[in-house]
Coordinates of C-alpha atoms in Angstrom, one line a residue:
M93 CA 29.9 -5.8 -10.5
K94 CA 31.1 -3.1 -13.1
L95 CA 33.0 -3.8 -16.1
T96 CA 36.0 -2.0 -16.2
S97 CA 37.6 -2.2 -19.6
I98 CA 37.5 -4.3 -22.7
T99 CA 40.0 -5.3 -25.1
L100 CA 38.7 -6.7 -28.7
N101 CA 41.4 -8.5 -31.0
N102 CA 40.2 -8.8 -34.8
M103 CA 36.6 -9.1 -33.6
F104 CA 34.5 -8.2 -36.5
S105 CA 35.4 -4.6 -37.9
Y106 CA 38.3 -4.1 -35.5
H107 CA 41.3 -4.8 -36.9
G108 CA 44.5 -5.7 -34.5
I109 CA 44.2 -5.1 -30.5
N110 CA 41.6 -2.3 -29.4
S111 CA 41.1 -1.6 -26.1
I112 CA 38.9 0.6 -24.1
L113 CA 38.9 1.8 -20.4
F114 CA 35.8 2.9 -18.9
D115 CA 35.2 5.6 -16.5
K116 CA 32.0 6.6 -14.4
I117 CA 30.7 8.2 -17.9
S118 CA 32.1 6.7 -20.9
C119 CA 31.5 8.1 -24.4
I120 CA 32.3 6.1 -27.5
I121 CA 31.8 8.0 -30.7
G122 CA 31.3 6.3 -34.1
T123 CA 29.6 6.9 -37.4
N124 CA 26.9 4.1 -38.4
G125 CA 29.0 1.3 -39.8
F126 CA 32.3 2.4 -37.9
G127 CA 32.2 -0.5 -35.3
K128 CA 29.8 0.4 -32.5
T129 CA 27.3 -2.4 -32.6
S130 CA 30.5 -4.8 -32.9
I131 CA 31.7 -3.8 -29.6
L132 CA 28.2 -4.7 -28.2
N133 CA 28.1 -8.1 -29.9
S134 CA 32.0 -9.0 -29.1
I135 CA 30.8 -8.3 -25.1
K136 CA 27.7 -11.0 -25.7
L137 CA 29.5 -13.4 -27.8
C138 CA 32.3 -13.2 -24.5
L139 CA 29.3 -13.9 -22.3
G140 CA 28.2 -16.6 -24.0
Q141 CA 25.1 -15.4 -26.3
S142 CA 25.1 -18.1 -29.5
N143 CA 22.7 -16.1 -31.8
I144 CA 25.8 -14.8 -33.7
D145 CA 27.3 -16.4 -36.6
I146 CA 30.9 -17.6 -35.4
N147 CA 32.2 -17.3 -39.0
S148 CA 31.4 -13.5 -39.0
V149 CA 33.1 -12.9 -36.2
L150 CA 36.9 -12.6 -37.6
N151 CA 37.8 -9.5 -39.4
N152 CA 38.5 -9.7 -43.1
N153 CA 42.2 -8.5 -43.1
A154 CA 43.2 -10.3 -39.8
E155 CA 47.1 -11.2 -40.1
E156 CA 46.1 -14.7 -38.7
K157 CA 42.8 -16.5 -38.1
V158 CA 42.8 -15.9 -34.3
C159 CA 40.2 -13.3 -32.6
W160 CA 39.3 -12.9 -29.0
V161 CA 37.5 -10.9 -26.4
N162 CA 38.6 -9.8 -22.6
L163 CA 36.2 -8.5 -20.3
D164 CA 37.7 -7.0 -17.0
F165 CA 35.2 -6.9 -14.4
Q166 CA 36.3 -5.4 -10.9
E167 CA 36.0 -8.8 -9.5
F168 CA 37.0 -11.4 -12.3
N169 CA 38.2 -11.5 -15.6
I170 CA 36.8 -13.0 -18.9
K171 CA 38.7 -14.3 -22.1
R172 CA 36.8 -16.1 -25.4
A173 CA 39.0 -16.7 -27.9
W174 CA 38.3 -18.3 -31.3
E175 CA 41.0 -20.1 -33.8
L176 CA 38.9 -20.2 -37.1
N177 CA 40.9 -22.8 -39.5
D178 CA 39.7 -25.7 -41.2
K179 CA 37.9 -26.4 -37.5
I180 CA 36.7 -23.4 -35.5
E181 CA 38.1 -24.0 -31.9
E182 CA 37.1 -21.9 -28.8
S183 CA 38.3 -21.5 -25.7
L184 CA 36.8 -19.6 -22.1
S185 CA 38.8 -18.8 -19.3
I186 CA 38.0 -16.7 -16.4
I187 CA 40.8 -15.1 -13.7
M188 CA 39.3 -14.1 -10.8
K189 CA 41.1 -11.5 -8.4
D190 CA 42.3 -14.0 -6.3
G191 CA 44.2 -15.9 -9.1
E192 CA 41.9 -18.8 -9.1
K193 CA 41.0 -19.8 -12.9
L194 CA 38.2 -21.3 -14.3
E195 CA 38.2 -22.9 -17.6
D196 CA 35.5 -23.9 -20.4
D197 CA 32.7 -25.6 -19.0
E198 CA 33.2 -24.5 -15.5
A199 CA 33.6 -20.9 -16.5
E200 CA 30.5 -21.2 -18.6
H201 CA 28.6 -22.5 -15.4
F202 CA 30.3 -19.2 -13.5
I203 CA 29.0 -16.5 -16.3
Q204 CA 25.3 -18.2 -16.4
N205 CA 25.4 -17.7 -12.8
K206 CA 26.9 -14.2 -12.4
I207 CA 25.3 -12.7 -15.4
P208 CA 22.0 -14.6 -16.4
D209 CA 21.1 -14.8 -20.3
F210 CA 17.9 -12.5 -20.0
L211 CA 20.2 -9.8 -18.2
I212 CA 22.7 -9.4 -21.1
D213 CA 20.4 -7.9 -23.7
F214 CA 19.7 -5.2 -21.0
L215 CA 23.2 -4.6 -19.7
F216 CA 24.5 -4.5 -23.2
Y217 CA 21.4 -2.9 -24.7
D218 CA 20.9 -2.2 -28.5
G219 CA 18.8 1.0 -28.8
E220 CA 17.7 0.4 -32.4
I221 CA 16.5 -3.4 -31.8
G222 CA 16.6 -4.3 -28.1
N223 CA 13.9 -5.8 -26.2
N224 CA 11.7 -3.8 -23.7
L225 CA 10.2 -5.6 -20.8
L226 CA 7.2 -3.9 -21.3
L227 CA 6.6 -5.6 -24.8
L228 CA 7.8 -9.3 -23.4
S229 CA 5.3 -12.3 -23.0
N230 CA 4.0 -13.0 -19.6
T231 CA 5.8 -16.6 -19.9
K232 CA 9.2 -14.7 -20.8
L233 CA 8.6 -12.3 -17.7
K234 CA 7.3 -14.8 -15.6
S235 CA 10.8 -16.6 -15.9
I236 CA 12.8 -13.2 -15.5
F237 CA 11.1 -12.5 -12.3
D238 CA 11.1 -16.2 -11.0
Y239 CA 14.7 -16.1 -11.3
I240 CA 15.2 -12.6 -9.7
F241 CA 13.4 -13.9 -6.6
D242 CA 15.0 -17.0 -6.5
L243 CA 11.6 -19.0 -7.2
D244 CA 12.9 -21.0 -10.0
L245 CA 14.2 -23.6 -7.2
L246 CA 10.4 -24.1 -6.1
V247 CA 9.2 -23.8 -9.7
N248 CA 11.4 -26.7 -10.6
T249 CA 10.7 -28.6 -7.5
Q250 CA 7.0 -28.2 -8.4
K251 CA 7.7 -29.5 -12.0
D252 CA 10.2 -32.2 -11.1
S253 CA 7.8 -33.8 -8.4
Q254 CA 4.9 -34.0 -10.7
S255 CA 6.6 -35.4 -13.6
V256 CA 8.1 -38.0 -11.2
A257 CA 4.6 -38.8 -10.1
K258 CA 3.1 -39.0 -13.2
K259 CA 5.7 -41.5 -14.1
L260 CA 5.2 -43.5 -11.2
L261 CA 1.5 -43.9 -11.8
E262 CA 2.4 -45.0 -15.4
K263 CA 4.3 -47.6 -14.5
N264 CA 1.9 -49.2 -11.8
D265 CA -1.5 -48.4 -13.9
S266 CA -3.5 -51.2 -13.6
D267 CA -7.4 -51.8 -13.1
E268 CA -6.7 -52.9 -9.7
T269 CA -5.3 -49.5 -8.4
K270 CA -7.3 -47.1 -10.5
E271 CA -9.9 -47.4 -7.6
L272 CA -6.8 -46.9 -4.9
L273 CA -5.4 -44.0 -6.8
T274 CA -9.0 -42.3 -7.2
L275 CA -9.6 -42.4 -3.2
E276 CA -5.9 -41.4 -2.6
N277 CA -6.3 -38.3 -4.9
E278 CA -9.8 -37.5 -3.2
R279 CA -8.5 -37.6 0.1
L280 CA -5.3 -35.5 -1.1
E281 CA -8.1 -33.0 -2.5
V282 CA -9.8 -33.1 0.6
L283 CA -6.3 -32.6 2.5
E284 CA -5.4 -29.7 0.6
L285 CA -8.9 -28.4 0.9
I286 CA -8.8 -28.5 4.6
S287 CA -5.5 -26.8 4.6
N288 CA -6.5 -23.9 2.5
Q289 CA -9.9 -23.4 4.4
K290 CA -7.7 -23.1 7.7
E291 CA -5.6 -20.7 6.0
S292 CA -8.8 -19.0 4.9
L293 CA -10.5 -18.9 8.4
I294 CA -7.1 -17.4 9.9
E295 CA -7.4 -14.6 7.2
K296 CA -11.1 -14.0 7.9
E297 CA -10.8 -13.9 11.3
K298 CA -8.4 -11.3 10.9
E299 CA -10.5 -9.4 9.1
Y300 CA -13.3 -9.8 11.3
K301 CA -11.3 -8.6 14.1
V302 CA -10.8 -5.3 11.7
L303 CA -14.4 -5.0 10.9
K304 CA -15.4 -5.4 14.3
M305 CA -12.8 -2.4 15.5
N306 CA -13.9 -0.4 12.8
L307 CA -17.5 -0.9 13.9
Q308 CA -16.5 -0.1 17.8
K309 CA -14.5 3.3 16.2
L310 CA -17.7 4.2 14.1
N311 CA -19.9 3.7 17.2
T312 CA -17.8 5.9 19.0
Q313 CA -17.9 8.6 16.8
I314 CA -21.3 8.3 16.7
R315 CA -21.6 9.1 20.5
N316 CA -19.1 11.5 20.2
K317 CA -21.3 13.5 17.6
S318 CA -24.3 13.2 20.1
K319 CA -22.0 13.9 23.1
K320 CA -22.0 17.5 22.0
V321 CA -26.0 17.9 22.1
N322 CA -25.9 15.8 25.5
K323 CA -23.1 18.0 27.0
L324 CA -25.6 20.8 26.2
H325 CA -28.4 19.5 27.7
E326 CA -26.6 18.7 30.7
E327 CA -25.5 22.0 31.3
L328 CA -29.0 23.4 30.5
D329 CA -30.2 20.9 33.3
T330 CA -27.5 22.5 35.7
V331 CA -29.0 25.9 35.1
K332 CA -32.3 25.0 35.8
E333 CA -31.5 23.3 38.9
K334 CA -29.6 26.4 40.0
L335 CA -32.8 28.5 39.1
D336 CA -35.4 26.5 40.5
E337 CA -33.6 26.5 43.8
K338 CA -33.3 30.5 44.0
T339 CA -37.2 30.3 42.3
K340 CA -37.9 28.4 45.7
V341 CA -36.5 30.7 47.8
F342 CA -38.1 33.7 46.0
K343 CA -41.1 32.1 46.0
E344 CA -41.0 31.6 49.8
L345 CA -40.0 35.3 50.2
I346 CA -42.6 37.1 47.9
L347 CA -45.5 35.2 49.7
W348 CA -45.4 38.1 52.0
Q349 CA -42.0 39.6 52.4
M350 CA -41.7 40.9 48.9
P351 CA -44.1 44.0 49.3
L352 CA -42.8 45.3 52.7
L353 CA -39.2 44.9 51.0
L354 CA -40.2 47.1 48.1
N355 CA -42.5 49.2 50.3
E356 CA -40.7 50.6 53.3
R357 CA -43.7 52.7 54.4
L358 CA -45.7 49.7 54.6
L359 CA -42.9 48.1 56.5
N360 CA -42.7 50.8 58.7
S361 CA -46.4 51.3 59.3
I362 CA -46.6 47.2 59.9
K363 CA -44.0 48.0 62.7
R364 CA -45.9 50.4 64.2
K365 CA -49.5 48.8 63.8
S366 CA -51.9 47.9 66.7
E367 CA -54.6 45.1 66.6
S368 CA -56.6 47.1 64.0
A369 CA -56.4 46.6 60.4
L370 CA -54.1 49.0 58.5
K371 CA -56.0 51.9 56.8
I372 CA -56.0 51.4 52.9
E373 CA -57.2 54.8 51.6
D374 CA -57.5 53.3 48.0
E375 CA -59.2 50.1 48.1
S376 CA -59.0 49.4 44.1
L377 CA -55.7 50.7 43.7
F378 CA -54.7 48.0 46.2
N379 CA -56.6 45.2 44.5
S380 CA -55.1 46.2 41.4
K381 CA -51.5 46.1 42.5
F382 CA -52.6 42.8 44.5
N383 CA -53.8 41.2 41.3
K384 CA -50.4 41.9 39.3
F385 CA -48.6 40.7 42.2
I386 CA -50.3 37.6 42.4
Q387 CA -49.3 37.1 38.7
E388 CA -46.1 37.7 39.1
I389 CA -45.6 35.5 41.6
N390 CA -46.7 32.3 40.0
S391 CA -47.7 30.9 43.1
P392 CA -49.7 27.4 43.3
L393 CA -51.9 29.0 45.7
E394 CA -55.1 30.7 45.0
K395 CA -56.2 34.3 45.2
D396 CA -57.8 34.2 48.4
E397 CA -55.7 32.0 50.0
I398 CA -52.7 34.3 49.1
M399 CA -55.1 37.5 50.5
K400 CA -55.9 35.6 53.6
V401 CA -52.0 35.0 54.4
F402 CA -51.4 38.7 53.5
K403 CA -53.9 39.8 55.9
T404 CA -53.5 37.3 58.9
N405 CA -49.5 38.6 58.5
L406 CA -50.9 42.3 58.4
L407 CA -53.5 42.2 61.5
S408 CA -51.3 39.9 63.4
S409 CA -50.3 40.8 66.7
I410 CA -46.8 40.6 67.1
S411 CA -45.2 44.2 67.0
N412 CA -41.9 43.2 65.6
V413 CA -41.9 42.1 62.2
E414 CA -38.2 40.4 61.1
L415 CA -37.5 40.1 57.6
T416 CA -35.5 37.2 56.5
I417 CA -33.6 38.8 54.1
T418 CA -32.2 42.4 53.3
K419 CA -33.4 44.4 50.3
D420 CA -30.0 44.6 48.5
K421 CA -29.5 40.8 48.8
F422 CA -33.1 40.5 47.9
Q423 CA -32.3 42.7 44.7
A424 CA -29.3 40.3 44.0
L425 CA -31.5 37.4 44.1
L426 CA -33.6 38.6 41.0
E427 CA -30.6 40.0 39.1
E428 CA -29.1 35.8 39.5
M429 CA -32.4 34.6 38.4
K430 CA -32.8 37.0 35.7
D431 CA -29.1 35.9 34.5
L432 CA -29.9 32.0 34.9
K433 CA -33.1 32.7 33.0
L434 CA -30.6 34.5 30.3
E435 CA -28.1 31.3 30.5
I436 CA -30.8 28.9 29.6
N437 CA -32.5 30.9 26.4
Q438 CA -28.5 31.1 25.3
I439 CA -28.2 27.2 25.9
E440 CA -31.5 26.0 24.6
D441 CA -30.6 28.3 21.2
K442 CA -27.3 26.5 20.9
I443 CA -29.2 23.3 21.1
K444 CA -31.6 24.3 18.7
K445 CA -28.8 25.6 15.9
V446 CA -26.9 22.1 16.5
E447 CA -30.0 20.0 16.2
D448 CA -31.0 21.9 13.1
S449 CA -28.0 22.1 11.5
I450 CA -27.9 20.5 8.3
M451 CA -24.6 19.6 7.9
E452 CA -24.9 18.1 11.5
Q453 CA -27.8 16.3 10.6
E454 CA -26.4 14.9 7.0
M455 CA -23.2 14.3 8.9
M456 CA -25.3 11.8 11.6
R457 CA -27.5 10.6 9.0
S458 CA -24.1 9.2 7.2
L459 CA -22.8 7.8 10.1
M460 CA -25.8 5.7 11.1
E461 CA -26.1 4.4 7.7
S462 CA -22.3 3.7 7.5
R463 CA -22.8 1.8 11.1
E464 CA -26.0 -0.1 9.6
E465 CA -24.0 -1.2 6.6
Q466 CA -20.6 -2.3 8.5
E467 CA -23.4 -4.1 11.4
E468 CA -24.9 -6.1 8.1
N469 CA -21.4 -7.0 6.9
L470 CA -20.2 -8.3 10.4
N471 CA -23.5 -10.3 10.6
K472 CA -22.8 -11.9 7.4
F473 CA -18.7 -12.1 8.0
E474 CA -19.5 -13.7 11.1
K475 CA -21.8 -16.3 9.4
E476 CA -19.5 -17.1 6.9
L477 CA -17.0 -17.9 9.7
Y478 CA -19.2 -20.5 10.7
E479 CA -19.9 -21.6 7.9
L480 CA -16.5 -22.2 7.5
E481 CA -15.9 -23.5 10.5
D482 CA -18.8 -26.3 9.9
N483 CA -17.2 -27.0 6.3
I484 CA -13.7 -27.6 7.8
E485 CA -15.0 -29.8 10.6
F486 CA -17.3 -31.8 7.7
N487 CA -14.1 -32.1 5.6
I488 CA -11.9 -33.8 8.6
K489 CA -14.5 -36.2 9.0
K490 CA -14.7 -36.9 5.3
S491 CA -11.0 -37.3 4.9
K492 CA -11.1 -39.5 8.0
E493 CA -13.6 -41.9 6.3
I494 CA -11.8 -42.1 3.1
N495 CA -8.3 -42.9 5.0
K496 CA -10.2 -45.8 6.7
V497 CA -11.1 -47.1 3.4
L498 CA -7.6 -46.7 2.0
T499 CA -5.9 -48.3 4.9
Q500 CA -8.2 -51.3 4.7
I501 CA -7.1 -51.7 0.8
F502 CA -3.5 -50.9 1.5
N503 CA -3.1 -53.5 4.3
S504 CA -4.7 -56.2 1.8
N505 CA -1.9 -56.3 -0.5
Q506 CA 1.0 -53.5 0.8
K507 CA 3.6 -54.6 -1.8
Q508 CA 1.7 -54.0 -4.6
Y509 CA 0.2 -50.8 -3.3
A510 CA 3.7 -49.4 -1.8
F511 CA 3.9 -47.0 -4.6
I512 CA 0.9 -45.3 -3.4
K513 CA 2.8 -43.8 -0.4
G514 CA 5.8 -42.2 -2.6
Y515 CA 3.2 -40.7 -4.9
E516 CA 1.5 -38.9 -2.0
E517 CA 4.7 -37.7 -0.9
L518 CA 5.7 -36.4 -4.1
L519 CA 2.2 -34.7 -4.7
I520 CA 2.5 -33.0 -1.1
I521 CA 5.9 -32.0 -2.1
S522 CA 4.4 -30.1 -5.2
R523 CA 1.5 -28.8 -3.6
A524 CA 3.9 -27.4 -0.7
S525 CA 5.9 -25.8 -3.3
E526 CA 3.4 -24.3 -4.8
K527 CA 2.1 -22.8 -1.5
V528 CA 5.5 -21.3 -0.7
Y529 CA 5.9 -19.9 -3.9
N530 CA 3.0 -18.0 -3.9
K531 CA 3.5 -16.5 -0.3
R532 CA 6.9 -15.9 -1.6
L533 CA 6.2 -14.3 -4.7
I534 CA 3.8 -11.8 -2.7
N535 CA 6.5 -10.7 -0.2
E536 CA 8.8 -10.3 -3.0
L537 CA 6.9 -8.2 -5.1
A538 CA 6.1 -5.9 -2.3
I539 CA 9.5 -5.4 -1.8
F540 CA 10.5 -5.4 -5.8
N541 CA 7.5 -2.8 -6.4
E542 CA 8.5 -0.2 -3.4
K543 CA 11.8 -0.2 -4.8
L544 CA 10.4 0.6 -8.2
K545 CA 8.0 3.2 -7.0
S546 CA 11.4 5.1 -5.5
N547 CA 13.0 4.9 -8.8
T548 CA 10.2 5.8 -11.0
S549 CA 9.0 8.7 -8.7
K550 CA 10.8 11.3 -10.2
F551 CA 10.0 10.5 -13.7
L552 CA 6.0 9.8 -13.1
K553 CA 5.8 13.8 -11.4
Q554 CA 6.3 15.1 -15.1
Y555 CA 3.5 13.1 -16.5
K556 CA -0.2 14.0 -14.9
H557 CA -1.5 11.0 -16.8
I558 CA 0.5 8.0 -15.7
K559 CA 0.3 7.5 -11.6
D560 CA 2.2 4.3 -11.0
I561 CA 3.8 1.2 -12.2
Y562 CA 4.2 -2.0 -10.7
I563 CA 4.5 -5.6 -11.3
N564 CA 1.3 -7.7 -10.2
K565 CA 1.4 -11.4 -9.3
N566 CA 0.6 -12.6 -12.7
H567 CA 4.2 -11.4 -13.6
N568 CA 2.3 -8.6 -15.6
I569 CA 4.1 -5.0 -15.8
V570 CA 0.9 -2.8 -14.7
I571 CA 0.8 1.0 -15.6
T572 CA -1.9 2.9 -13.9
D573 CA -3.2 6.4 -14.8
K574 CA -4.7 8.8 -11.8
K575 CA -8.0 7.0 -11.8
D576 CA -6.3 4.2 -11.3
E577 CA -7.2 2.2 -14.6
V578 CA -4.8 0.5 -16.6
L579 CA -3.1 2.2 -19.2
S580 CA -2.2 0.3 -22.7
T581 CA 1.5 0.6 -23.6
E582 CA 0.5 1.9 -26.5
L583 CA -1.0 5.2 -25.3
L584 CA 3.0 5.8 -24.4
S585 CA 5.6 7.4 -26.4
A586 CA 9.0 5.7 -27.4
G587 CA 10.7 7.7 -25.1
Q588 CA 8.1 6.9 -22.2
K589 CA 8.4 3.2 -22.9
Q590 CA 12.2 3.3 -23.0
V591 CA 12.9 5.1 -19.4
L592 CA 9.9 2.8 -18.2
N593 CA 11.8 0.0 -19.4
F594 CA 15.4 1.0 -18.1
M595 CA 13.4 1.9 -14.5
I596 CA 12.5 -1.8 -14.1
V597 CA 16.1 -2.9 -15.6
K598 CA 17.7 -0.6 -12.7
T599 CA 15.3 -2.0 -10.0
I600 CA 16.1 -5.2 -11.2
L601 CA 19.7 -5.1 -10.7
D602 CA 19.3 -3.1 -7.6
F603 CA 16.9 -5.5 -6.4
K604 CA 19.8 -8.4 -7.0
E605 CA 22.8 -6.3 -6.5
F606 CA 23.6 -7.8 -10.2
A607 CA 25.8 -5.1 -11.3
S608 CA 25.8 -1.1 -11.5
F609 CA 26.7 -0.1 -14.6
I610 CA 25.0 -0.7 -18.2
M611 CA 26.4 0.1 -21.9
V612 CA 23.9 1.2 -24.7
D613 CA 24.2 1.7 -28.2
T614 CA 22.3 4.4 -29.7
P615 CA 20.9 5.4 -26.4
F616 CA 19.2 8.3 -27.7
G617 CA 18.0 7.4 -31.4
R618 CA 15.3 9.6 -33.0
L619 CA 13.9 10.7 -29.7
S620 CA 13.1 14.7 -29.2
S621 CA 15.6 16.8 -27.3
K622 CA 13.2 16.9 -24.3
N623 CA 13.0 12.8 -24.2
R624 CA 16.7 12.6 -24.5
E625 CA 17.1 14.6 -21.7
L626 CA 14.5 12.7 -19.6
L627 CA 16.2 9.4 -20.2
L628 CA 19.8 10.3 -19.5
N629 CA 18.9 12.3 -16.3
T630 CA 16.1 10.3 -15.0
C631 CA 17.4 6.7 -16.0
Y632 CA 20.8 6.3 -17.7
L633 CA 22.6 8.7 -14.9
S634 CA 20.9 6.6 -12.0
F635 CA 23.2 3.7 -12.6
G636 CA 27.0 3.9 -11.2
S637 CA 28.8 3.3 -14.7
L638 CA 27.3 4.7 -17.7
I639 CA 28.6 3.7 -21.2
L640 CA 27.6 5.2 -24.3
L641 CA 27.8 4.2 -27.6
V642 CA 26.9 7.4 -29.8
T643 CA 26.3 9.0 -33.2
D644 CA 27.9 12.1 -33.9
N645 CA 24.3 13.8 -33.6
E646 CA 24.0 12.1 -30.1
Y647 CA 27.1 13.0 -29.2
D648 CA 26.3 16.7 -30.2
F649 CA 23.3 16.2 -27.5
V650 CA 25.8 14.5 -24.8
K651 CA 27.9 17.6 -24.9
T652 CA 25.4 20.1 -24.1
Q653 CA 24.7 18.2 -20.8
N654 CA 28.0 19.4 -19.4
L655 CA 29.0 15.8 -18.2
N656 CA 32.0 14.9 -17.2
L657 CA 33.1 12.2 -20.0
K658 CA 36.1 10.0 -21.0
T659 CA 35.8 9.9 -24.6
Y660 CA 36.8 7.6 -27.5
M661 CA 36.5 7.8 -31.3
I662 CA 36.2 4.8 -33.5
Q663 CA 38.0 5.7 -36.6
K664 CA 38.1 3.4 -39.9
D665 CA 40.1 2.8 -42.8
E666 CA 40.8 0.2 -45.6
I667 CA 41.8 -2.5 -43.2
G668 CA 39.4 -2.2 -40.5
S669 CA 38.3 -0.2 -37.3
K670 CA 40.5 0.7 -34.4
I671 CA 39.5 2.7 -31.4
E672 CA 41.1 5.9 -30.1
E673 CA 40.6 8.1 -26.8
I674 CA 40.2 11.8 -27.5
A675 CA 40.9 14.7 -25.1

């Protein structure tokens, strides 16, 4: 819906017929007192706002005591006229684009549905005295958002059913029915409680699953943290196993083959030996080297046993001594054992670094504490679920007992107590309406606030102290700072309030697809240049069609913004004001 033109005839200060054809951006310039506000008031009168004195409408110099306003929208045309003779006569007609015509009451009803009364003040806004949504009462805001979210029908259903139920009770009020009504109210309250508890149980079961899943994720995280150390220990065990295998082979070799592998002369002598013992030229030197050899091999055998085995081999009558490994392979074995030992040391160093890491310890401690806390919460939640299930079961039994008593009383005199069924149905309707209202309100608010966030994002980026603006479930407009603390609107400048006000209005229009235009009288007022630019660029220009009623000073600012304007000037002489288009 967009306003495309307006025609005034003898309205307020305007003499005769004056027309304005609006463009994407239209600017109407007028000195204070020449008739800018008269245009705004004429539109409001045409749309049915009755807070303007009809006797002040007619131009003082009109040839006839007839005045009218014609508003041309894209889809329809509205004309409201007044004849101010001895008796004031008013007429209203709406002509649709397809030719259909609505008059008087039918036309009034159309306007009320098409352009709600609360919206008129914001679509046709007086910048000096206009309402600001940020300053409206909670009751007023509730009625606005109930209408926007199409919840007013549910509100009325709830109120009407409660009202009829109350009248039904008043009509059938007696001492005999009081006991029955008390039981019936108790039963309905228990049923309502059961319903709420069941809904709560469903939500709590969902929360329980989330908590359980989070705990599983945390346990996995802890295991993954421990996995690093476990993996290093696994690597260490693998290398140690390899070293043990090599050591076993080595020990088998060094018991008698190593001296021969490392001393070729000794090996050759043995190969040439007879049954007589080898001659040891320097026995003390031999003992010293043999002792050192025993220490190196780290054998489980005692020294004497090793010597005995050694001598047995040396004094063996076998003339052919066969070694199981070559010297090169023996030396390669020694290198492999050396490398494995080095690898073991390196892995042990890594394990020590990981285990000694303060950050790792702190992280693991934090994870463990978090796990304990979550386990405690999960156990507590589980207990609450069991208690809730028990309460539901208890209340179901209680409702059955009450119902049994009620049935007995009702059967004793069905005619007298027949109204109870109607009363019960009305309360059920009221409570059901309230439930649906609350659910739909939450859903609609989520969608609305997402649109509001999108509309205000550009504006909010300019201020470090303002983080967010949204409508809460109590219909309050909430503005928060970077710490998510609620900001008082008193801390906002006049420009900030005006921008946020129009951003909410813009979101309302987007949400309901009401209109894509706005008309503002005195749009910039006494705002600073910075706030004027902010208001124009982040707010006014976001509308599909913009109509500005400006003073000369405001127009000087508008000209600096390099906008493609359609401009009109309000002139005034002794008989009244007139509107002229200027190049």
